[in-house]
JSON list of C-alpha atoms in Angstrom, two decimals:
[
{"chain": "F", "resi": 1379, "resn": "UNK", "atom": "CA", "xyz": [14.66, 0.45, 22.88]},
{"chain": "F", "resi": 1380, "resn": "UNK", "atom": "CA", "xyz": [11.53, 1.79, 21.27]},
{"chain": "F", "resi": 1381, "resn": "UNK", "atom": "CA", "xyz": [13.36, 2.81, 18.13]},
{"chain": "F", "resi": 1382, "resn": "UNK", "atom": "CA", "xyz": [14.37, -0.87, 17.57]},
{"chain": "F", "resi": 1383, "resn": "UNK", "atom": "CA", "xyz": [10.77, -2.02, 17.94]},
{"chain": "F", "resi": 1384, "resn": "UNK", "atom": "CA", "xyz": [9.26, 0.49, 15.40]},
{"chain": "F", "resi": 1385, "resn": "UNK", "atom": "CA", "xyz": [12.35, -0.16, 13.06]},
{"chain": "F", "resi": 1386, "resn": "UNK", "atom": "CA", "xyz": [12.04, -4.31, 13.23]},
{"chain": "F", "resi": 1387, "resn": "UNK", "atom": "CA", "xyz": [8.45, -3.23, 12.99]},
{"chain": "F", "resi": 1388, "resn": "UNK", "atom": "CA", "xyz": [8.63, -1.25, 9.20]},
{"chain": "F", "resi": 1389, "resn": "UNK", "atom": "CA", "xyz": [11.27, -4.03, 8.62]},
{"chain": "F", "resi": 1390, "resn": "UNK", "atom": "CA", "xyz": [8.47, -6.79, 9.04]},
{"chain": "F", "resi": 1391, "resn": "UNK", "atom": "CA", "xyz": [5.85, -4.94, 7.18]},
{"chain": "F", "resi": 1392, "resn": "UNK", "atom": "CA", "xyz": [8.46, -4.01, 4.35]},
{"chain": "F", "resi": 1393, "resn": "UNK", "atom": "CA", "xyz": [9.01, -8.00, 3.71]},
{"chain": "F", "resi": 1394, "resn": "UNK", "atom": "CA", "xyz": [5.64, -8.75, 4.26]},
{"chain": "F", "resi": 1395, "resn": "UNK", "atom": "CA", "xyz": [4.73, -5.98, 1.35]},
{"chain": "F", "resi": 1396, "resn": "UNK", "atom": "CA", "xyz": [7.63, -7.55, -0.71]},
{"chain": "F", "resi": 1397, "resn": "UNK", "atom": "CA", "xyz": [6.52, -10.98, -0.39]},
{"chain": "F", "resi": 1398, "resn": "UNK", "atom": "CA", "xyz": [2.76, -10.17, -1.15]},
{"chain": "F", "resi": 1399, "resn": "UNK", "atom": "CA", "xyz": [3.96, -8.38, -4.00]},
{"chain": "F", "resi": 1400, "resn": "UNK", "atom": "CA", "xyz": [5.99, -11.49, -5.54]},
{"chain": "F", "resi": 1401, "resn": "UNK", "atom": "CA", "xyz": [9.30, -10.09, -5.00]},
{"chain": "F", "resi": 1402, "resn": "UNK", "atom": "CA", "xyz": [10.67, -12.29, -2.31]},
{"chain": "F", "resi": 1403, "resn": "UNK", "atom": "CA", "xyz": [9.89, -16.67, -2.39]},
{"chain": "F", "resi": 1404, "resn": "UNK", "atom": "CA", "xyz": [10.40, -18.41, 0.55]},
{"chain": "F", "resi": 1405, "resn": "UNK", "atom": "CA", "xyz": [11.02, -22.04, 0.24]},
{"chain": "F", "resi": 1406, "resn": "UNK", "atom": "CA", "xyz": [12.79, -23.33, -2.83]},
{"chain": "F", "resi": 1407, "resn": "UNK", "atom": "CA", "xyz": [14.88, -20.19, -3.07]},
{"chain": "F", "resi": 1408, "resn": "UNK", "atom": "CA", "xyz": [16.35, -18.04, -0.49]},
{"chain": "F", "resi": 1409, "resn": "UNK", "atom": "CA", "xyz": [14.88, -14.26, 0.05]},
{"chain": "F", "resi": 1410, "resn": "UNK", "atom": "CA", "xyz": [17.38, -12.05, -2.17]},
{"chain": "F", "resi": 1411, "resn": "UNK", "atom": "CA", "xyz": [18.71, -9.30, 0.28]},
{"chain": "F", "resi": 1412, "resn": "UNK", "atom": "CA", "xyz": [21.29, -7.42, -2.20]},
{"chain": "F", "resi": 1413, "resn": "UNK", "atom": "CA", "xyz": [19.66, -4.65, -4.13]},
{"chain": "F", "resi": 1414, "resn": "UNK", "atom": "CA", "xyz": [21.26, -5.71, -7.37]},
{"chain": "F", "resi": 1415, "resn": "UNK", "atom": "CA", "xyz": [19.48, -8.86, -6.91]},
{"chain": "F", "resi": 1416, "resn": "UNK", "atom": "CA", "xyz": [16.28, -7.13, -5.90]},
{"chain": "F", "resi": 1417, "resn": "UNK", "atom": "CA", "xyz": [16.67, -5.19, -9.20]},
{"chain": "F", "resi": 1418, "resn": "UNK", "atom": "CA", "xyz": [17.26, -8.66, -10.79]},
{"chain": "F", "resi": 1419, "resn": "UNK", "atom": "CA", "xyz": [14.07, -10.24, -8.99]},
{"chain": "F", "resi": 1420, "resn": "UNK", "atom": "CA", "xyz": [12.27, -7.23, -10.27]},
{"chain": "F", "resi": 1421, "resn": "UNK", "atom": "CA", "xyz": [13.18, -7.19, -13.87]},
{"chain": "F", "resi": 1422, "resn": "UNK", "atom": "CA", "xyz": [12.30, -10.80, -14.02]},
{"chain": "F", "resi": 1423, "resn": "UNK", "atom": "CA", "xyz": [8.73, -10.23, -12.63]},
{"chain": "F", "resi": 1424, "resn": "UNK", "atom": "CA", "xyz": [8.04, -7.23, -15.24]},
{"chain": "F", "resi": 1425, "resn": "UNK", "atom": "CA", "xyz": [9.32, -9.81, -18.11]},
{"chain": "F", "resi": 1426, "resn": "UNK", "atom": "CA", "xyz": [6.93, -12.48, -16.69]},
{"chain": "F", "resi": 1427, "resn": "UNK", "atom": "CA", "xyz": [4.22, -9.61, -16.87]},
{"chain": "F", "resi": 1428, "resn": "UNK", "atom": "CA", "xyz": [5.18, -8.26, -20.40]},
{"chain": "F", "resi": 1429, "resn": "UNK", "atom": "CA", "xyz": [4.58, -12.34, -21.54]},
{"chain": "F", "resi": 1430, "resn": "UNK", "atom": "CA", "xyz": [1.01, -12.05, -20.63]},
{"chain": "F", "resi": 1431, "resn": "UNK", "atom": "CA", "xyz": [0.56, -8.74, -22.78]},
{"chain": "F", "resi": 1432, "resn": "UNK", "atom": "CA", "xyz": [0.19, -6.09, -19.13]},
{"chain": "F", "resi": 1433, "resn": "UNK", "atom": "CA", "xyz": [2.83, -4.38, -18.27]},
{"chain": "F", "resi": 1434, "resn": "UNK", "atom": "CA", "xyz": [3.36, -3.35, -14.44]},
{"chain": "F", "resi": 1435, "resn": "UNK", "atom": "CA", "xyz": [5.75, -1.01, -12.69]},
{"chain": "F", "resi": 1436, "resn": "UNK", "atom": "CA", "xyz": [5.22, -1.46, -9.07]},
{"chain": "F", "resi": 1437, "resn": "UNK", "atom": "CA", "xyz": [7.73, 0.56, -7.28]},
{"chain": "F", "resi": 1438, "resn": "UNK", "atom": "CA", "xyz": [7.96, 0.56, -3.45]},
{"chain": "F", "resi": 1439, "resn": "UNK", "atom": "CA", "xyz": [10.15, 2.57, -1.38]},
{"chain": "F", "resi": 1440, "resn": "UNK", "atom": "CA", "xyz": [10.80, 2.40, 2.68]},
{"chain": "F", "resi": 1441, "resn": "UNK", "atom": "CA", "xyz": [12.19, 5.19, 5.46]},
{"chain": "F", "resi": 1442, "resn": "UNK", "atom": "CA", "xyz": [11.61, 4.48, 8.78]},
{"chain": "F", "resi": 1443, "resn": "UNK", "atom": "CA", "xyz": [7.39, 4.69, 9.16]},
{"chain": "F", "resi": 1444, "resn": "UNK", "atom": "CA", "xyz": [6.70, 5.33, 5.43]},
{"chain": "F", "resi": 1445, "resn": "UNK", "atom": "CA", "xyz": [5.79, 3.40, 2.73]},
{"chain": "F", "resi": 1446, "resn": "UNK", "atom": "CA", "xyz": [5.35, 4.62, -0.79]},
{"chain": "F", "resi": 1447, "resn": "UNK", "atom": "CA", "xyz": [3.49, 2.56, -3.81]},
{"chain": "F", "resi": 1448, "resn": "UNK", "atom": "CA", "xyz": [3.45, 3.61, -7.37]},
{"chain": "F", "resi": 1449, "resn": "UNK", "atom": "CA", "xyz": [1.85, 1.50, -9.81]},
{"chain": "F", "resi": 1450, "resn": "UNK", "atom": "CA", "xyz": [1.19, 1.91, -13.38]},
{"chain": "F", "resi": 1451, "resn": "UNK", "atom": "CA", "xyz": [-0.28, -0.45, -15.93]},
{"chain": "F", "resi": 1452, "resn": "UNK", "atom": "CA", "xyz": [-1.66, -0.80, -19.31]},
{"chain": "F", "resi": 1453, "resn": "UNK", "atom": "CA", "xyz": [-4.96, -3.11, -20.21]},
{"chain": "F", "resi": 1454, "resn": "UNK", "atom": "CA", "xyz": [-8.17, -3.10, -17.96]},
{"chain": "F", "resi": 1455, "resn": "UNK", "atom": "CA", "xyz": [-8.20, -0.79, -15.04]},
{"chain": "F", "resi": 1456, "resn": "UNK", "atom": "CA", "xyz": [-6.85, -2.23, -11.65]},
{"chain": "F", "resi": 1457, "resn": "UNK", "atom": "CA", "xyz": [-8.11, -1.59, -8.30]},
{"chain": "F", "resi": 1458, "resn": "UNK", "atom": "CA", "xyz": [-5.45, -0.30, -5.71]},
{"chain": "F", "resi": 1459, "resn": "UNK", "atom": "CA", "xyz": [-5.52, -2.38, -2.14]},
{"chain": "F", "resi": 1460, "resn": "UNK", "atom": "CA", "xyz": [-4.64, -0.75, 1.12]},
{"chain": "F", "resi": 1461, "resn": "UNK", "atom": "CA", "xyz": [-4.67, -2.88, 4.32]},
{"chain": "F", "resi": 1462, "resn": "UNK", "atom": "CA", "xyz": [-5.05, -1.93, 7.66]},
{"chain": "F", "resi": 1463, "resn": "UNK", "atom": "CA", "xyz": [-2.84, -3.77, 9.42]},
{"chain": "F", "resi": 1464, "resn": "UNK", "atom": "CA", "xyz": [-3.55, -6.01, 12.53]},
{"chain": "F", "resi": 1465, "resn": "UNK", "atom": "CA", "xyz": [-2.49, -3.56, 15.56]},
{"chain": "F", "resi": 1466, "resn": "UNK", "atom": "CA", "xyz": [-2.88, -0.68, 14.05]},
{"chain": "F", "resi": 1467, "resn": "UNK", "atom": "CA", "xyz": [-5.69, 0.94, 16.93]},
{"chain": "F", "resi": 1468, "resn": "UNK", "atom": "CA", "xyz": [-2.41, 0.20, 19.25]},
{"chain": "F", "resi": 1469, "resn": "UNK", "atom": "CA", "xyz": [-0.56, 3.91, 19.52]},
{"chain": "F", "resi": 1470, "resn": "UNK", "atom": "CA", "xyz": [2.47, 1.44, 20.69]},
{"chain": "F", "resi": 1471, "resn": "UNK", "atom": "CA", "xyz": [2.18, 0.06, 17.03]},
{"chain": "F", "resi": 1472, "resn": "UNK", "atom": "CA", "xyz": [3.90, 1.19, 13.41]},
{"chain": "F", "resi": 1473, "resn": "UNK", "atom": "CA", "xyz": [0.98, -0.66, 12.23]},
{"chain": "F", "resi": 1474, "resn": "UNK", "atom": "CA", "xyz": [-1.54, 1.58, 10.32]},
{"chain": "F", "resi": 1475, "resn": "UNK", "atom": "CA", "xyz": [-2.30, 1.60, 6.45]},
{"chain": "F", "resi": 1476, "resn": "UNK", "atom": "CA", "xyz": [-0.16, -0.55, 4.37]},
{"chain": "F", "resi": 1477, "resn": "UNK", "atom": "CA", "xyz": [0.97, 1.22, 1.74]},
{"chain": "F", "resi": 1478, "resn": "UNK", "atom": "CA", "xyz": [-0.16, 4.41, 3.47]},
{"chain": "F", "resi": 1479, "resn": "UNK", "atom": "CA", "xyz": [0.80, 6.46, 0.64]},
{"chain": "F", "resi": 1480, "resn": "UNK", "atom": "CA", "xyz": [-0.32, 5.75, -3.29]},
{"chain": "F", "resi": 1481, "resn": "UNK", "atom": "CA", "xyz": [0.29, 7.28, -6.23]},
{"chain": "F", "resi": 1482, "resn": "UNK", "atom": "CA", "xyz": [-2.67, 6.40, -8.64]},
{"chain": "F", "resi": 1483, "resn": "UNK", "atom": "CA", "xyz": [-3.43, 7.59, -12.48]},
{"chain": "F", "resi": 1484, "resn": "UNK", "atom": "CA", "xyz": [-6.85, 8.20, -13.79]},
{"chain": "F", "resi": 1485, "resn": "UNK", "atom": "CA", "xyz": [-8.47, 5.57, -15.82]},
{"chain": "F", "resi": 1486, "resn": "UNK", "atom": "CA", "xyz": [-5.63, 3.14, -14.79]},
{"chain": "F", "resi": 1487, "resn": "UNK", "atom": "CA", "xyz": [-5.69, 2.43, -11.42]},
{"chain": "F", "resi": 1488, "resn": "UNK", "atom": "CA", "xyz": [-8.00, 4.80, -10.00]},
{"chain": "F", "resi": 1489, "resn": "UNK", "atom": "CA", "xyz": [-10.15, 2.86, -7.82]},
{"chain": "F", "resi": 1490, "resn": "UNK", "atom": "CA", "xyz": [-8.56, 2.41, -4.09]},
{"chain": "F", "resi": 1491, "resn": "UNK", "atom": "CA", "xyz": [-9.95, -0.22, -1.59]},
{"chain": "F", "resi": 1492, "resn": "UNK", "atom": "CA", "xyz": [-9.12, 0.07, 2.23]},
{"chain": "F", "resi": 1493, "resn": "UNK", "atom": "CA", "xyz": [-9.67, -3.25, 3.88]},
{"chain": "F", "resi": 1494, "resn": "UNK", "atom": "CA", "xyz": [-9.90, -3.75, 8.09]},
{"chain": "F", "resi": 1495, "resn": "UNK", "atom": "CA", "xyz": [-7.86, -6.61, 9.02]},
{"chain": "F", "resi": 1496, "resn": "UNK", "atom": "CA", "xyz": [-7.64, -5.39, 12.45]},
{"chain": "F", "resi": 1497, "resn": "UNK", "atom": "CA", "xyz": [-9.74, -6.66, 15.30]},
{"chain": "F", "resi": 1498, "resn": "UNK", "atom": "CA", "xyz": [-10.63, -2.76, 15.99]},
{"chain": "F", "resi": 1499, "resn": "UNK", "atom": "CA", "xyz": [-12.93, -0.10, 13.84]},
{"chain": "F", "resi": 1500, "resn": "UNK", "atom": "CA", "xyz": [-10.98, 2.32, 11.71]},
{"chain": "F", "resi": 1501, "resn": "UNK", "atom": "CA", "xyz": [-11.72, 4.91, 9.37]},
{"chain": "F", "resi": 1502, "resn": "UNK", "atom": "CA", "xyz": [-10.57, 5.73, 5.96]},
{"chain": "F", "resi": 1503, "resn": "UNK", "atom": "CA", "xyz": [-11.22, 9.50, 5.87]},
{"chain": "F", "resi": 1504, "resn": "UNK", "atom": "CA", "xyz": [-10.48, 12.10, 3.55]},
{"chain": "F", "resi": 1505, "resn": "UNK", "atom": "CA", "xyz": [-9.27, 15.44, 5.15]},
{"chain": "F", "resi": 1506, "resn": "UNK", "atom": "CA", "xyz": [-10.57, 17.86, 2.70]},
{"chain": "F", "resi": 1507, "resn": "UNK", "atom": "CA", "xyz": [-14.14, 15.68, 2.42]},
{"chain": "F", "resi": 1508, "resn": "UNK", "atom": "CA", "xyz": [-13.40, 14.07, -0.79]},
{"chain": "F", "resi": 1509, "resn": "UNK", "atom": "CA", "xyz": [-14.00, 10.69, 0.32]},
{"chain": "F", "resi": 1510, "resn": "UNK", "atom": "CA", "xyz": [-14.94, 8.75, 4.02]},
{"chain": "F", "resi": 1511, "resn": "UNK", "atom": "CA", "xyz": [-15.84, 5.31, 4.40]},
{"chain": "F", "resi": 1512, "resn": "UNK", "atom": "CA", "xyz": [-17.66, 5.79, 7.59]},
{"chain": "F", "resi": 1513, "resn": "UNK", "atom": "CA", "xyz": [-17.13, 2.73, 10.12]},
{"chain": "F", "resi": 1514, "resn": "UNK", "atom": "CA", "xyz": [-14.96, 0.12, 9.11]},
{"chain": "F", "resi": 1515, "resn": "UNK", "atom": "CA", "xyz": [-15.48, -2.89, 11.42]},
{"chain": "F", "resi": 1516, "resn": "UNK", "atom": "CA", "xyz": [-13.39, -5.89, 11.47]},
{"chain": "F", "resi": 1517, "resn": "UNK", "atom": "CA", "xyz": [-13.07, -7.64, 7.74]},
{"chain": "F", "resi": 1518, "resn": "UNK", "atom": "CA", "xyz": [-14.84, -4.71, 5.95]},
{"chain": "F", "resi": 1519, "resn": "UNK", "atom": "CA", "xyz": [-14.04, -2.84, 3.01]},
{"chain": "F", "resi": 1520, "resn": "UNK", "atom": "CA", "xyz": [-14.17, 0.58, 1.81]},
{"chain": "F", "resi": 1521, "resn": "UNK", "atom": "CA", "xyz": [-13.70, 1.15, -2.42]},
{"chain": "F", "resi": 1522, "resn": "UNK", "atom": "CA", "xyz": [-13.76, 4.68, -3.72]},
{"chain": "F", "resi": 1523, "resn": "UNK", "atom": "CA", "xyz": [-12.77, 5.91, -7.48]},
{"chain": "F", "resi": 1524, "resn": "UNK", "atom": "CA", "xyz": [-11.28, 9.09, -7.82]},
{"chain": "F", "resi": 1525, "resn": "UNK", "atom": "CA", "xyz": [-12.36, 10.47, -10.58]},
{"chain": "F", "resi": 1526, "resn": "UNK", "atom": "CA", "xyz": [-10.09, 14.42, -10.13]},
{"chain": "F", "resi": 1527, "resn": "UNK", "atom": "CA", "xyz": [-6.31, 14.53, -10.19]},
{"chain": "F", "resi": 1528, "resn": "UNK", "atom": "CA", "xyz": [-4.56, 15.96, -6.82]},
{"chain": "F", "resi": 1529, "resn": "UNK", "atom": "CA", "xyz": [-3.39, 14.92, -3.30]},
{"chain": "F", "resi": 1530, "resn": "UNK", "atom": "CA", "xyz": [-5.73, 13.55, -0.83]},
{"chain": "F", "resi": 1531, "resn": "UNK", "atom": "CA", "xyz": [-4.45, 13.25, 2.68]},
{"chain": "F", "resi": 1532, "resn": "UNK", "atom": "CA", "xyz": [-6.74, 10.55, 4.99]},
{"chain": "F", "resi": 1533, "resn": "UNK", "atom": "CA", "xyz": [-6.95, 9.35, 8.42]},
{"chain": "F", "resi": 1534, "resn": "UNK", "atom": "CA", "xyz": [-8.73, 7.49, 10.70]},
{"chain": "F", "resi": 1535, "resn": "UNK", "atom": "CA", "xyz": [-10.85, 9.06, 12.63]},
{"chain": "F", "resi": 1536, "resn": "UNK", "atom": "CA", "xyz": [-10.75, 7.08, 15.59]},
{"chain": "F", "resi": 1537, "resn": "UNK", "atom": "CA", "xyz": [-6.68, 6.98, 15.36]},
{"chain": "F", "resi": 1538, "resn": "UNK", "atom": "CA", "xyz": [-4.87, 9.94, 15.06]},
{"chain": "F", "resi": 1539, "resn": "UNK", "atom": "CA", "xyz": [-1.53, 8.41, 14.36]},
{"chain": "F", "resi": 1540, "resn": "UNK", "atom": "CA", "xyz": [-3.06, 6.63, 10.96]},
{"chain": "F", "resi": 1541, "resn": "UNK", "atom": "CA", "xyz": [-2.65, 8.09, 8.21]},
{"chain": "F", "resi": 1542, "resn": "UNK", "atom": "CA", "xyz": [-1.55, 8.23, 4.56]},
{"chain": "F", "resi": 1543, "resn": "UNK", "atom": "CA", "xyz": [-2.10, 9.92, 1.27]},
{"chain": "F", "resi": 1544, "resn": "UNK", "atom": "CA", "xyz": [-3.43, 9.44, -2.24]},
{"chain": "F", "resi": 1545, "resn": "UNK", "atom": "CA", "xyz": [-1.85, 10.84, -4.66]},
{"chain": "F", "resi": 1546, "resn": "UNK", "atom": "CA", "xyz": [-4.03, 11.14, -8.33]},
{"chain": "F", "resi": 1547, "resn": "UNK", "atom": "CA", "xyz": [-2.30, 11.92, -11.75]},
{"chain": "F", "resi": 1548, "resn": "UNK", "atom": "CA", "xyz": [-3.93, 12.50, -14.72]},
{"chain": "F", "resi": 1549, "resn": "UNK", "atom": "CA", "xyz": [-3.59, 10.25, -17.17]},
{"chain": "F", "resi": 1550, "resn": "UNK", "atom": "CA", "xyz": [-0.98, 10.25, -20.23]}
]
């Protein structure tokens, strides 16, 4: 019984991700459930972002409690957003950072921001000391640049069960 719960759970927050991220329309059109036509949606989005001169490759992948963004882009350097998700302090919850594990590349999109949109305090903190944003209360942010390729694993302190990684690559 659990299992369904944390499955329609990474289900929700899958859609949710896709429809923040343009993929999916509701209204006019139907939500496109066939992976050809997700690869269809896709192209079309990168064609509507090649006709205003940036080029994005946003690539998201699911398993059951895991999320993984990669984004890369050409022009003006973009700032990375990671939510945490309403629910998350709940150890009942798959809640917790949304993506919870980024792939960023220096000088591209280097610059991470971890927002609260929980009604508890979190953390964003690094586990080797590279970064910690200290007390995140309700509807506050956190930005840090990384400025050093490598992996940084992070948690919140106050929730064990959080956490996520950020993975930096140099640049090409």
């Amino acid at each position: 019984m659990r299992r369904s719960f944390v499955t329609t759970g990474v289900v929700a927050v899958v859609l949710i991700v896709a429809l923040a991220a343009g993929y999916l329309e509701l209204g006019s059109r139907q939500a496109r459930t066939s992976s050809s036509t997700n690869a269809e949606s896709s192209r079309e989005s990168s064609k509507s972002l090649v006709a205003t001169s940036t080029s994005t490759t946003l690539t998201s992948t699911s398993t059951t409690s895991r999320t993984t963004t990669t984004s890369t882009q050409q022009g003006p350097i973009k700032n990375v957003n990671v939510t945490i998700l309403k629910g998350a302090a709940s150890n009942m919850s798959s809640a917790g950072f949304s993506p919870d594990n980024i792939n960023v590349v220096l000088g591209v999109n280097n610059t991470v921001t971890w927002t609260n949109d929980d009604r508890s305090p979190h953390t964003a903190s690094s586990m080797g000391g590279a970064f910690n944003s200290g007390n995140l209360n309700p509807g506050m942010s956190y930005t840090f640049t990384f400025t050093a390729p490598g992996t940084y694993p992070y948690s919140c302190a106050y929730h064990g069960w959080m956490h996520g990684t950020v993975v930096v690559k140099p640049s090409t």
